[in-house]
PDB file of C-alpha atoms in Angstrom:
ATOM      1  CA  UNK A   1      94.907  72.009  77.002  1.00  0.00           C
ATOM      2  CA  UNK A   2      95.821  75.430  76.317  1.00  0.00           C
ATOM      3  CA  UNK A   3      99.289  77.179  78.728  1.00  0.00           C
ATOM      4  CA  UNK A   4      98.123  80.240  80.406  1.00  0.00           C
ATOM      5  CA  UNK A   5      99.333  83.269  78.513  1.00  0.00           C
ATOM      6  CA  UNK A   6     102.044  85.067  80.831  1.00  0.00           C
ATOM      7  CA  UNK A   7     101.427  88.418  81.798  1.00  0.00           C
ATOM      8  CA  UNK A   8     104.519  91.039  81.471  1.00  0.00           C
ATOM      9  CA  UNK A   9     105.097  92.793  84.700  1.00  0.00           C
ATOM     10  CA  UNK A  10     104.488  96.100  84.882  1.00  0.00           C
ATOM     11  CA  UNK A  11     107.007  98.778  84.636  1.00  0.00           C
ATOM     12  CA  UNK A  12     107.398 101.651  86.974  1.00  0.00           C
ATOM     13  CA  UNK A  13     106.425 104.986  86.326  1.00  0.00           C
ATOM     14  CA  UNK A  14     109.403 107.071  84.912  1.00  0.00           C
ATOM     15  CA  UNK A  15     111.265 109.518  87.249  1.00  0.00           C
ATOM     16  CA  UNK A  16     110.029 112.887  87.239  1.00  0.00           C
ATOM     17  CA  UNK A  17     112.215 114.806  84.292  1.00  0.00           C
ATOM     18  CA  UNK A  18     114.036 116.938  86.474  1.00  0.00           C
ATOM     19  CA  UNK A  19     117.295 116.616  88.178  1.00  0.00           C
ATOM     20  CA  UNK A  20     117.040 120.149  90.435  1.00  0.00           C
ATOM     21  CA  UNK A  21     117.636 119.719  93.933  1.00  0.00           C
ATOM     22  CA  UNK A  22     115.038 120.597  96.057  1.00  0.00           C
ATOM     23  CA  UNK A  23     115.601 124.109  96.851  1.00  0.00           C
ATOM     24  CA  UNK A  24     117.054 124.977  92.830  1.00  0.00           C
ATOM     25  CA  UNK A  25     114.181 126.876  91.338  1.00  0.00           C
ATOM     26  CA  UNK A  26     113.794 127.143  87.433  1.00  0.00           C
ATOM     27  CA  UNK A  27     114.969 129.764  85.997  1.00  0.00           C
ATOM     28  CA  UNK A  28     114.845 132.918  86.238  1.00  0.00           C
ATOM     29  CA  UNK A  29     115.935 132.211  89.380  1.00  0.00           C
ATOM     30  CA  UNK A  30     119.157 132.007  90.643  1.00  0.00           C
ATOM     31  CA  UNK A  31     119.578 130.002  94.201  1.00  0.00           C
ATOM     32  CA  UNK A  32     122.035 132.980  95.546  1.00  0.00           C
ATOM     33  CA  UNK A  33     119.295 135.450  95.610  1.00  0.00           C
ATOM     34  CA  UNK A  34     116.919 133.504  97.718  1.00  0.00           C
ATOM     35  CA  UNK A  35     115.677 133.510 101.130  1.00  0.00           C
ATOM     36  CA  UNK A  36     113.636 131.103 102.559  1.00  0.00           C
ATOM     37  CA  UNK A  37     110.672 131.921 104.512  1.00  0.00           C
ATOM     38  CA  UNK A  38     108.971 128.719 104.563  1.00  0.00           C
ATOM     39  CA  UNK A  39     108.556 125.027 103.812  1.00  0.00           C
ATOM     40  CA  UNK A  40     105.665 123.077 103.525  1.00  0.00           C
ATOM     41  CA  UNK A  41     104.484 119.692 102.012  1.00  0.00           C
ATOM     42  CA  UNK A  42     103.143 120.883  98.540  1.00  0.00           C
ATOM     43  CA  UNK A  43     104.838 124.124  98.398  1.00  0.00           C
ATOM     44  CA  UNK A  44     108.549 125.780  98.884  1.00  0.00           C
ATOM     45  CA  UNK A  45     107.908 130.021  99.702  1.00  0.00           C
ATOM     46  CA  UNK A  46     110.743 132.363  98.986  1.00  0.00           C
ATOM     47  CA  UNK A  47     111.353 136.116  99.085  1.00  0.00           C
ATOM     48  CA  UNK A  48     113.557 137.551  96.171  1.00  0.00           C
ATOM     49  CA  UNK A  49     113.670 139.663  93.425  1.00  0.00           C
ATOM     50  CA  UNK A  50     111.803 140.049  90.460  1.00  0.00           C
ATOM     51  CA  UNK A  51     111.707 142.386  87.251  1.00  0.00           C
ATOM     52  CA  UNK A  52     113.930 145.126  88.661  1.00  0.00           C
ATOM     53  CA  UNK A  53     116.713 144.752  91.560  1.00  0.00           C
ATOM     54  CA  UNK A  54     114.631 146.655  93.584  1.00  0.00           C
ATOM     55  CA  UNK A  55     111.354 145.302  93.860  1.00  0.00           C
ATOM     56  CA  UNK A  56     110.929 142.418  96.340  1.00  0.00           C
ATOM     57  CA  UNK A  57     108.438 139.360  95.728  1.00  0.00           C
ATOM     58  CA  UNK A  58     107.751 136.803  96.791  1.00  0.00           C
ATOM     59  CA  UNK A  59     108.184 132.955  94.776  1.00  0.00           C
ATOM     60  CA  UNK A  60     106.130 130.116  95.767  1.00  0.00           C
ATOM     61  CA  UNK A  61     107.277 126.944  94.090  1.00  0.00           C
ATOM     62  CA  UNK A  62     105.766 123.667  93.864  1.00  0.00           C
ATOM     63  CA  UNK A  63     108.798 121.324  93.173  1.00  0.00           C
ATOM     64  CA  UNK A  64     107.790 117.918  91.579  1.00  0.00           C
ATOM     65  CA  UNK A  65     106.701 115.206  93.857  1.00  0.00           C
ATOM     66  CA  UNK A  66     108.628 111.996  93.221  1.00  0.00           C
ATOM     67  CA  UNK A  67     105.841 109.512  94.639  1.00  0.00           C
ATOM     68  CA  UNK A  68     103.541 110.872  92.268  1.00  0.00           C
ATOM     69  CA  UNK A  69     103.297 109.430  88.690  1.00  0.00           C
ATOM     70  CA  UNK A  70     104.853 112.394  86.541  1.00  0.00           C
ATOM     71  CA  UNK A  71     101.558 113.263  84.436  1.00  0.00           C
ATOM     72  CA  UNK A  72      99.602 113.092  87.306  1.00  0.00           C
ATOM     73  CA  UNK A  73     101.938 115.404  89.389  1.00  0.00           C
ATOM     74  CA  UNK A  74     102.052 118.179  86.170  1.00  0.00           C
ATOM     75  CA  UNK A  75      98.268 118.008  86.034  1.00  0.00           C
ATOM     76  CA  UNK A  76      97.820 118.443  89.482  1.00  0.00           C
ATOM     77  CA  UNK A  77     100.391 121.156  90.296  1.00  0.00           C
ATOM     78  CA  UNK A  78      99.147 123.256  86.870  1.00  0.00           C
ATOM     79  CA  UNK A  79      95.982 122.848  88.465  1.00  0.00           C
ATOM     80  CA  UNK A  80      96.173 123.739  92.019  1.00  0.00           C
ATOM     81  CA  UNK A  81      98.634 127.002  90.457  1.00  0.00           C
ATOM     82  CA  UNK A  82      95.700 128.515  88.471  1.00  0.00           C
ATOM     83  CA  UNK A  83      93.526 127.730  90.900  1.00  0.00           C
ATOM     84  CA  UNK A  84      95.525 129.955  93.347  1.00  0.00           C
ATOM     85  CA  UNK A  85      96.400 132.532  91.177  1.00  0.00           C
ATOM     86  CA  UNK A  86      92.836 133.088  89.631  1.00  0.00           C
ATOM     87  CA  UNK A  87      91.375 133.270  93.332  1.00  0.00           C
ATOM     88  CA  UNK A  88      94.203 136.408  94.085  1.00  0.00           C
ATOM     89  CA  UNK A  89      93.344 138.089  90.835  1.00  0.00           C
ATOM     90  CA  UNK A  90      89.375 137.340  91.858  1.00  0.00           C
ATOM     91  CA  UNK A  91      89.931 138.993  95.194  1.00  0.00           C
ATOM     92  CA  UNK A  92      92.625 141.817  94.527  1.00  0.00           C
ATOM     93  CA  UNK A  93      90.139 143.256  91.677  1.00  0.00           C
ATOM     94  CA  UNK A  94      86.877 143.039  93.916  1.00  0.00           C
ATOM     95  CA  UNK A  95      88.884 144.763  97.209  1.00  0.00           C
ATOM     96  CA  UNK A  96      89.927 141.719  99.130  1.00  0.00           C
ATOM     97  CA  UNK A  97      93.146 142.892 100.263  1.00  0.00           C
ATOM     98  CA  UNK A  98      95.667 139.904  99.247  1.00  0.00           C
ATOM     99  CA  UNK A  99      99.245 139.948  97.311  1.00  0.00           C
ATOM    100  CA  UNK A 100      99.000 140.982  93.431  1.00  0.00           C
ATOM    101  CA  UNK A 101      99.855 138.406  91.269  1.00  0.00           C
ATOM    102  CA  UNK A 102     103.079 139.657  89.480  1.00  0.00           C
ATOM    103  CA  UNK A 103     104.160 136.491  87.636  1.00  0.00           C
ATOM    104  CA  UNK A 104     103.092 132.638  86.719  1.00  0.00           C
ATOM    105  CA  UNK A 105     104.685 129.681  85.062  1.00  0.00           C
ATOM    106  CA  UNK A 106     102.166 126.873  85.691  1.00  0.00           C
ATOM    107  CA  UNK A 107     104.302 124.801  83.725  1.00  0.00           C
ATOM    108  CA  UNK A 108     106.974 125.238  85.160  1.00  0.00           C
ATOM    109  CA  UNK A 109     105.653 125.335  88.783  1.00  0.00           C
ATOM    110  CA  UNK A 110     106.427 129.108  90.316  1.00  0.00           C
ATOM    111  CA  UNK A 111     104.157 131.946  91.019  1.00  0.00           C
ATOM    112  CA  UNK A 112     105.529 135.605  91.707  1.00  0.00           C
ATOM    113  CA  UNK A 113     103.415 137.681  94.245  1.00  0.00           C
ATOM    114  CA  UNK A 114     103.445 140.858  95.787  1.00  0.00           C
ATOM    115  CA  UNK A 115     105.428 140.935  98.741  1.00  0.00           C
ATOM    116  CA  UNK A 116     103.794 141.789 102.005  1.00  0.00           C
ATOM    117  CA  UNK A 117     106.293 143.538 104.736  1.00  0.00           C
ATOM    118  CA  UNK A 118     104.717 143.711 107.940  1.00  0.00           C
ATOM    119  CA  UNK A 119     104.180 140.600 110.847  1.00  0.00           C
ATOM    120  CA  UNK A 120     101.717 137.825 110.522  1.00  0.00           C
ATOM    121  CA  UNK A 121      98.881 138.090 113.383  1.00  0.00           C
ATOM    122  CA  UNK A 122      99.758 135.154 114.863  1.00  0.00           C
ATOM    123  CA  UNK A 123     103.140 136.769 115.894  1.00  0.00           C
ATOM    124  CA  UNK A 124     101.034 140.069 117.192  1.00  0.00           C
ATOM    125  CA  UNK A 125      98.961 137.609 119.014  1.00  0.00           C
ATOM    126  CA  UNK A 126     101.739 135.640 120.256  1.00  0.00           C
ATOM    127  CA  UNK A 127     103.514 139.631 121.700  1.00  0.00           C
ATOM    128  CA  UNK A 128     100.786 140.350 123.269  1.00  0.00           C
ATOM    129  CA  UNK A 129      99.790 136.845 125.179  1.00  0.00           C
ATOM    130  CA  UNK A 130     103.187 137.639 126.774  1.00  0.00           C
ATOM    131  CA  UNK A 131     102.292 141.188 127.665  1.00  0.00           C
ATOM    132  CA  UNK A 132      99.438 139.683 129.343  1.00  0.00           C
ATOM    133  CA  UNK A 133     101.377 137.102 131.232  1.00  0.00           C
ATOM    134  CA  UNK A 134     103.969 139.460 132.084  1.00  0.00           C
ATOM    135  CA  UNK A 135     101.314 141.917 133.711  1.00  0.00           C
ATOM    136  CA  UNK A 136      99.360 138.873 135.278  1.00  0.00           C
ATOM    137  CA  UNK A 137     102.917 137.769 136.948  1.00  0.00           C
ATOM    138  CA  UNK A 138     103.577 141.611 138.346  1.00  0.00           C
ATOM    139  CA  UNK A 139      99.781 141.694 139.313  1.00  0.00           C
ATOM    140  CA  UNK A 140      99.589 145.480 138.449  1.00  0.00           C
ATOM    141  CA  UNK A 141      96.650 146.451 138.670  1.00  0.00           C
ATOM    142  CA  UNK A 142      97.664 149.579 137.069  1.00  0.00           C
ATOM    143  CA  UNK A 143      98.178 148.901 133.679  1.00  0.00           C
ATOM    144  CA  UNK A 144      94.817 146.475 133.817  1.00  0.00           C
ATOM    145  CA  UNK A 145      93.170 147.511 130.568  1.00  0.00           C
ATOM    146  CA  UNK A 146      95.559 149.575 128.667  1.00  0.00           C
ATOM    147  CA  UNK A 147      96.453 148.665 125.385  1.00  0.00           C
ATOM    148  CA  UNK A 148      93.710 146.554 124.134  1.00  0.00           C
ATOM    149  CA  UNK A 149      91.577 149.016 122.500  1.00  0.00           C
ATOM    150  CA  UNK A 150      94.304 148.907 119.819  1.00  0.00           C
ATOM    151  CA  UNK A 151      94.471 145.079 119.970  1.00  0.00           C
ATOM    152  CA  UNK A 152      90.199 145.067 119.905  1.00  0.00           C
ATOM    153  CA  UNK A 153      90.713 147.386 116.504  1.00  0.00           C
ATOM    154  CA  UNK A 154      93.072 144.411 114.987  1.00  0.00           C
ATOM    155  CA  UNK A 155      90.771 141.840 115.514  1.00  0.00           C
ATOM    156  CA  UNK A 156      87.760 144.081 114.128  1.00  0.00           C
ATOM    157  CA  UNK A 157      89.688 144.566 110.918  1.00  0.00           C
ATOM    158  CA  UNK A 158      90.679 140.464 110.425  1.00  0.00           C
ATOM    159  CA  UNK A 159      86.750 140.142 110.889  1.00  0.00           C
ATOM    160  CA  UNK A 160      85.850 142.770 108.271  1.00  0.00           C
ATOM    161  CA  UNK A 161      88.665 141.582 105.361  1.00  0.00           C
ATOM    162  CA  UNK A 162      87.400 137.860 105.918  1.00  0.00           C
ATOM    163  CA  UNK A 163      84.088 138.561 105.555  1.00  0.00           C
ATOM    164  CA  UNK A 164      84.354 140.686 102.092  1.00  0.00           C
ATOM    165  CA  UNK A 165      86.218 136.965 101.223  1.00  0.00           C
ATOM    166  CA  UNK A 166      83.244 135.393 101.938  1.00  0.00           C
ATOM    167  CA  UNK A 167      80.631 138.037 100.428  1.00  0.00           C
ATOM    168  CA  UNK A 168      82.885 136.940  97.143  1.00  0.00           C
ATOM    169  CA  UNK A 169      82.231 132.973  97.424  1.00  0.00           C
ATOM    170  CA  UNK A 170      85.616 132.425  98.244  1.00  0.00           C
ATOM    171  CA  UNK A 171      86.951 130.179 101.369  1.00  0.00           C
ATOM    172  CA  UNK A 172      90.688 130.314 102.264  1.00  0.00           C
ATOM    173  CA  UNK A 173      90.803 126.777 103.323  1.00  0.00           C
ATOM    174  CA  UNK A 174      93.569 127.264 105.659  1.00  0.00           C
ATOM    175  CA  UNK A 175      92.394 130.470 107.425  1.00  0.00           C
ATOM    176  CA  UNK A 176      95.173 130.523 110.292  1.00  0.00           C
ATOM    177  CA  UNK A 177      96.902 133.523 112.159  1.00  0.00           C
ATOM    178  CA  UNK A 178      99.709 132.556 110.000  1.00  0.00           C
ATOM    179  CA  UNK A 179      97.817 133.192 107.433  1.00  0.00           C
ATOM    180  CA  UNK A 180      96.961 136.971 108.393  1.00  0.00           C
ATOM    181  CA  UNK A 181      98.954 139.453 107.701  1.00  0.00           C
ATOM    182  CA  UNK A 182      99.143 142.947 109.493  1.00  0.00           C
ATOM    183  CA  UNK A 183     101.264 144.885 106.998  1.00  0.00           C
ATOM    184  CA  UNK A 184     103.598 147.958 108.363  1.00  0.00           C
ATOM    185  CA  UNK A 185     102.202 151.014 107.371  1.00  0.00           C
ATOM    186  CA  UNK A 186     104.682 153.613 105.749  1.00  0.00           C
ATOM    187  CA  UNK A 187     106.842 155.221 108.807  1.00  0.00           C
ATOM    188  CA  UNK A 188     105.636 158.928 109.977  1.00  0.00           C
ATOM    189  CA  UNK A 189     108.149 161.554 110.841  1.00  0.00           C
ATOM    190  CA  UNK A 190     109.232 161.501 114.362  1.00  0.00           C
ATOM    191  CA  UNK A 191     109.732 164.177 116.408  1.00  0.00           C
ATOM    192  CA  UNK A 192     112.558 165.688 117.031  1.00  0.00           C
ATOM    193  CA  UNK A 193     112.552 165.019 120.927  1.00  0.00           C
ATOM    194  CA  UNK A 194     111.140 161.771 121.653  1.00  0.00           C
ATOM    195  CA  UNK A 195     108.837 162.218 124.904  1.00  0.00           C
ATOM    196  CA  UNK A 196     106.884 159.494 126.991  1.00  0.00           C
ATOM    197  CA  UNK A 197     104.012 160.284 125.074  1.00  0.00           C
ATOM    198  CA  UNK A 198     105.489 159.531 121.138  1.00  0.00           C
ATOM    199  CA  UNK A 199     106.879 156.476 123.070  1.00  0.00           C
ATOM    200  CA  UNK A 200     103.824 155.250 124.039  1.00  0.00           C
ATOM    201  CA  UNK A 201     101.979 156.286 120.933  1.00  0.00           C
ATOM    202  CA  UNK A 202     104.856 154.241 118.651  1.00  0.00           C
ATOM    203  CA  UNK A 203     103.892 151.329 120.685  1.00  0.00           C
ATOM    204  CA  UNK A 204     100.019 151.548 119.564  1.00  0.00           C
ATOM    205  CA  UNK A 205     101.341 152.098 116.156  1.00  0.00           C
ATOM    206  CA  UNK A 206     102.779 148.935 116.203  1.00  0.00           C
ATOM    207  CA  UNK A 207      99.335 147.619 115.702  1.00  0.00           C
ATOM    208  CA  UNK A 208      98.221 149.740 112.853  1.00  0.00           C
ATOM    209  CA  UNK A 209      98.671 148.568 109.329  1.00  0.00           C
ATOM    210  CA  UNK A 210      96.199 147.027 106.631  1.00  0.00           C
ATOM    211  CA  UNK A 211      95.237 143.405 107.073  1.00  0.00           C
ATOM    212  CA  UNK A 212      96.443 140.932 104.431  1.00  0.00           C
ATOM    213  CA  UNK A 213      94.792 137.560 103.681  1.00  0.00           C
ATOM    214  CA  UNK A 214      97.749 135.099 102.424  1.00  0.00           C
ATOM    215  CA  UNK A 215      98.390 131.337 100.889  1.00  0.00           C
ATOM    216  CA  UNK A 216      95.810 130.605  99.285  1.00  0.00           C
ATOM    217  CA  UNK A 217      97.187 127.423  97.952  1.00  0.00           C
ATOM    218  CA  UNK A 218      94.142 125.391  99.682  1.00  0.00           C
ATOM    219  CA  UNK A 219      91.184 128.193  98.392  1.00  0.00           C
ATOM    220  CA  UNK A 220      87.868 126.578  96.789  1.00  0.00           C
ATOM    221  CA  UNK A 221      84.821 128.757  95.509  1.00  0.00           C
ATOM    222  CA  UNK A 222      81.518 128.379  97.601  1.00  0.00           C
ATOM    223  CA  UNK A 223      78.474 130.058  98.491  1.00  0.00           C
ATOM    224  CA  UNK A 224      77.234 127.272 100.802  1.00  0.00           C
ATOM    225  CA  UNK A 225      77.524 128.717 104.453  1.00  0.00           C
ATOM    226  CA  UNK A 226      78.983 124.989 105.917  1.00  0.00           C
ATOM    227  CA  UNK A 227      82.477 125.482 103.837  1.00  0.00           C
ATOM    228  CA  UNK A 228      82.636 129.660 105.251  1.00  0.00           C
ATOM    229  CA  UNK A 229      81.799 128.333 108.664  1.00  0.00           C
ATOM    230  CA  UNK A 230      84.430 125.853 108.402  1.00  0.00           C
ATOM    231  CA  UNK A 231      86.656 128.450 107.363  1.00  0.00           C
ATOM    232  CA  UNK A 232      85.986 130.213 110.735  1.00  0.00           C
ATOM    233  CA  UNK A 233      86.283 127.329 113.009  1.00  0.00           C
ATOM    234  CA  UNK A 234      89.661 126.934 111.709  1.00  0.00           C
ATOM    235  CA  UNK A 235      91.009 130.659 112.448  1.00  0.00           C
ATOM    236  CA  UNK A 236      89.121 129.955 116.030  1.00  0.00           C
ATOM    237  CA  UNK A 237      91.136 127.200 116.770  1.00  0.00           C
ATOM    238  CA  UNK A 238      93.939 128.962 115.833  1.00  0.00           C
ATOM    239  CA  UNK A 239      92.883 131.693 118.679  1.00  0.00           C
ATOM    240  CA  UNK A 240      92.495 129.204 121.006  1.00  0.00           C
ATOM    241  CA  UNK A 241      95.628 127.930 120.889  1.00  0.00           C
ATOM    242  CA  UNK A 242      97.668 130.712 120.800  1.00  0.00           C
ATOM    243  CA  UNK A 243      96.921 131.874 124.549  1.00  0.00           C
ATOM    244  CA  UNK A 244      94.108 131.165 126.633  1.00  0.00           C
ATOM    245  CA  UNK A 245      93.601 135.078 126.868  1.00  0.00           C
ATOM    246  CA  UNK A 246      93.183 135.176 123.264  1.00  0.00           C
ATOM    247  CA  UNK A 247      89.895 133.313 122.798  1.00  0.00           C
ATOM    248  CA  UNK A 248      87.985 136.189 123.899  1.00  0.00           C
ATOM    249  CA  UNK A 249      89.499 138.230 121.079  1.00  0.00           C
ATOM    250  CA  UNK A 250      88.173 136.058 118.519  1.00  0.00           C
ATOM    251  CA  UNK A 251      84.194 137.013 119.592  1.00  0.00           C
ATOM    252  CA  UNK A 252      85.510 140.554 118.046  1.00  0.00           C
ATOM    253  CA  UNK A 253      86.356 139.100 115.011  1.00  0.00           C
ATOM    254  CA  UNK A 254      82.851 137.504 114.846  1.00  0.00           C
ATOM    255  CA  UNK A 255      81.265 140.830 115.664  1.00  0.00           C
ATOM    256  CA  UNK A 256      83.077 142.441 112.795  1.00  0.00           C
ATOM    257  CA  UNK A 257      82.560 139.619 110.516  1.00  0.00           C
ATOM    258  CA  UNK A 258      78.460 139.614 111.422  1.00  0.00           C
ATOM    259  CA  UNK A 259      78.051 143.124 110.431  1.00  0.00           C
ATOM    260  CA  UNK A 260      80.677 142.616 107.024  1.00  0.00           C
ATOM    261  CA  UNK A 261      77.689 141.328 104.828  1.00  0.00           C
ATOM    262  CA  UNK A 262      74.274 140.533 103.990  1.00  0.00           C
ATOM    263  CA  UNK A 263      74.815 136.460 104.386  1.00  0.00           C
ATOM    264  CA  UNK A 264      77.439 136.810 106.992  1.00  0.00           C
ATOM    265  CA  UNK A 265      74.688 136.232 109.982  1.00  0.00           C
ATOM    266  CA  UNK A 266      73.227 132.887 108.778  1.00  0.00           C
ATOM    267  CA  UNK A 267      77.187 131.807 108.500  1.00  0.00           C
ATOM    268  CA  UNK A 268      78.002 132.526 112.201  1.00  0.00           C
ATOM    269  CA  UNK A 269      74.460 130.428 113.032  1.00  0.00           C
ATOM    270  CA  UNK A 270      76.108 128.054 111.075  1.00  0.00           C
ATOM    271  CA  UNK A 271      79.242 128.283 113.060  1.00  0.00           C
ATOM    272  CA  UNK A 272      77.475 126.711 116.334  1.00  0.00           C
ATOM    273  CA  UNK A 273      76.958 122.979 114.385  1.00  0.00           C
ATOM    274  CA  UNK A 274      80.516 122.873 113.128  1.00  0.00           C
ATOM    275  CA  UNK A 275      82.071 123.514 116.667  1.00  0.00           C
ATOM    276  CA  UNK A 276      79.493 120.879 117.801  1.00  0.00           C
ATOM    277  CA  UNK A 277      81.094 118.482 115.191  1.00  0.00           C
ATOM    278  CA  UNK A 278      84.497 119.192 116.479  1.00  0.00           C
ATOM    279  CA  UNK A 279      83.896 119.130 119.884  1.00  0.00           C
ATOM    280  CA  UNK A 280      82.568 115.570 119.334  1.00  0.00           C
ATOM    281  CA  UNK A 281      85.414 114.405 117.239  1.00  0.00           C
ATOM    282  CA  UNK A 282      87.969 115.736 119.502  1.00  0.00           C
ATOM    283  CA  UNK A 283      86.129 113.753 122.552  1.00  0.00           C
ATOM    284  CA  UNK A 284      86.156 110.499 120.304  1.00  0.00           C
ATOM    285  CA  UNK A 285      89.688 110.951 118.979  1.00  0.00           C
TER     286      UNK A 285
END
């Protein structure tokens, strides 16, 4: 009678070769000229420096994930890296308005962008749901209506910039308010003796600007009109729970997007099953 042959246990993968901290980026970059913006669960987002003192960027930085094996981690993070910086090229060369691609160490983990000054539309959203409570509190009657042909404009230009996304075959994958960016237009010359009228047209000003689409860490490439419906049941949702005054923005946004392309029309029939599907999965939990 043969003894069974003993298996050796299996080792553990090796820790990930790196000994950074968390929020110590490769180099060139230096932890004392970094701000944080953000922090998510795949990626850390940065504004600093890059090339010349005086040209700001923006660093997003995938750190290595320690519960991942290490060759599977580099594969994946070169990966998703190309993926995201080939999309910005894709749509920066074709009109899209996102951030240029300055700079990219897939290797390494870090991609340099273009950085976008402005206010994401969530925060515009988010000012002017308290403008509307404010007024709805006071109950004046008299200010009923003002302001929101500038807001109405806004959501006309989100509609038109994600369309020419989708006319490309590209979906975001994360299409939020976050993710929107109204960026501050270069400041006109005041004049000299501010009057009630320059205040009150410095106020619609603050909604002027060119929309940027940003983030596109979760982006895929697709014609079908399921995955570009998806796209916009996610920036609905977003509406929706922002302010309950803001829903009815959102139809703008579909206006603009239905008249942005040839396909865009079958994609908001589309739209009605996927908010069918949600509807039901929110009801079932």
């Amino acid at each position: 009678m043969t003894e069974p042959t003993l298996v050796p246990p299996i080792d553990p993968p090796p820790a990930p070769e790196t000994s950074r901290p968390l929020h110590t980026l490769p180099a060139p970059f230096s932890l004392s000229s970094l701000e944080i913006i953000t922090q998510g669960a795949e990626a850390l987002v940065y504004k600093t420096t890059f090339l010349t003192p005086h040209t700001p960027v923006v660093v997003k930085y995938r750190p290595p994930k320690p519960y991942r094996h290490p060759t599977l981690d580099k594969r994946l993070t070169k990966q998703r890296l190309l993926a995201e910086a080939r999309s910005l090229v894709k749509c920066k060369k074709e009109g899209v308005r996102v951030p240029g691609v300055l700079g990219v160490d897939a290797e390494e983990g870090w991609l340099v962008l273009e950085y976008v000054d402005g206010q994401t539309v969530r925060g515009v959203l988010d000012g002017w749901a308290h403008r509307v409570s404010e007024r709805e509190k006071e109950a004046d009657t008299r200010t009923e209506g003002q302001g929101n042909e500038g807001i109405l404009d806004l959501m006309r230009r989100v509609g038109r910039e994600v369309g020419k996304l989708h006319e490309l075959g590209v979906c975001h994958g994360d299409l939020t308010t976050s993710n929107i960016m109204l960026r501050t237009p270069p400041p006109d010359s005041p004049p000299p003796f501010p009057t009630s009228n320059s205040i009150s047209q410095s106020s619609s000003n603050s909604l002027k600007g060119d929309i940027y689409l940003i983030d596109f860490g979760l982006t895929t490439s697709s014609i079908q009109d399921e995955d570009k419906a998806v796209d916009l049941y996610v920036l609905e949702r977003a509406f929706s729970a922002t302010h309950p005054a803001a829903e009815p923005l959102f139809q703008e946004v579909l206006r603009a997007y239905g008249e942005s392309g040839k396909g865009a029309k079958s994609v908001l029939k589309r739209l009605e099953g996927v908010r069918l599907r949600g509807r039901k999965r929110s009801m079932l939990g």
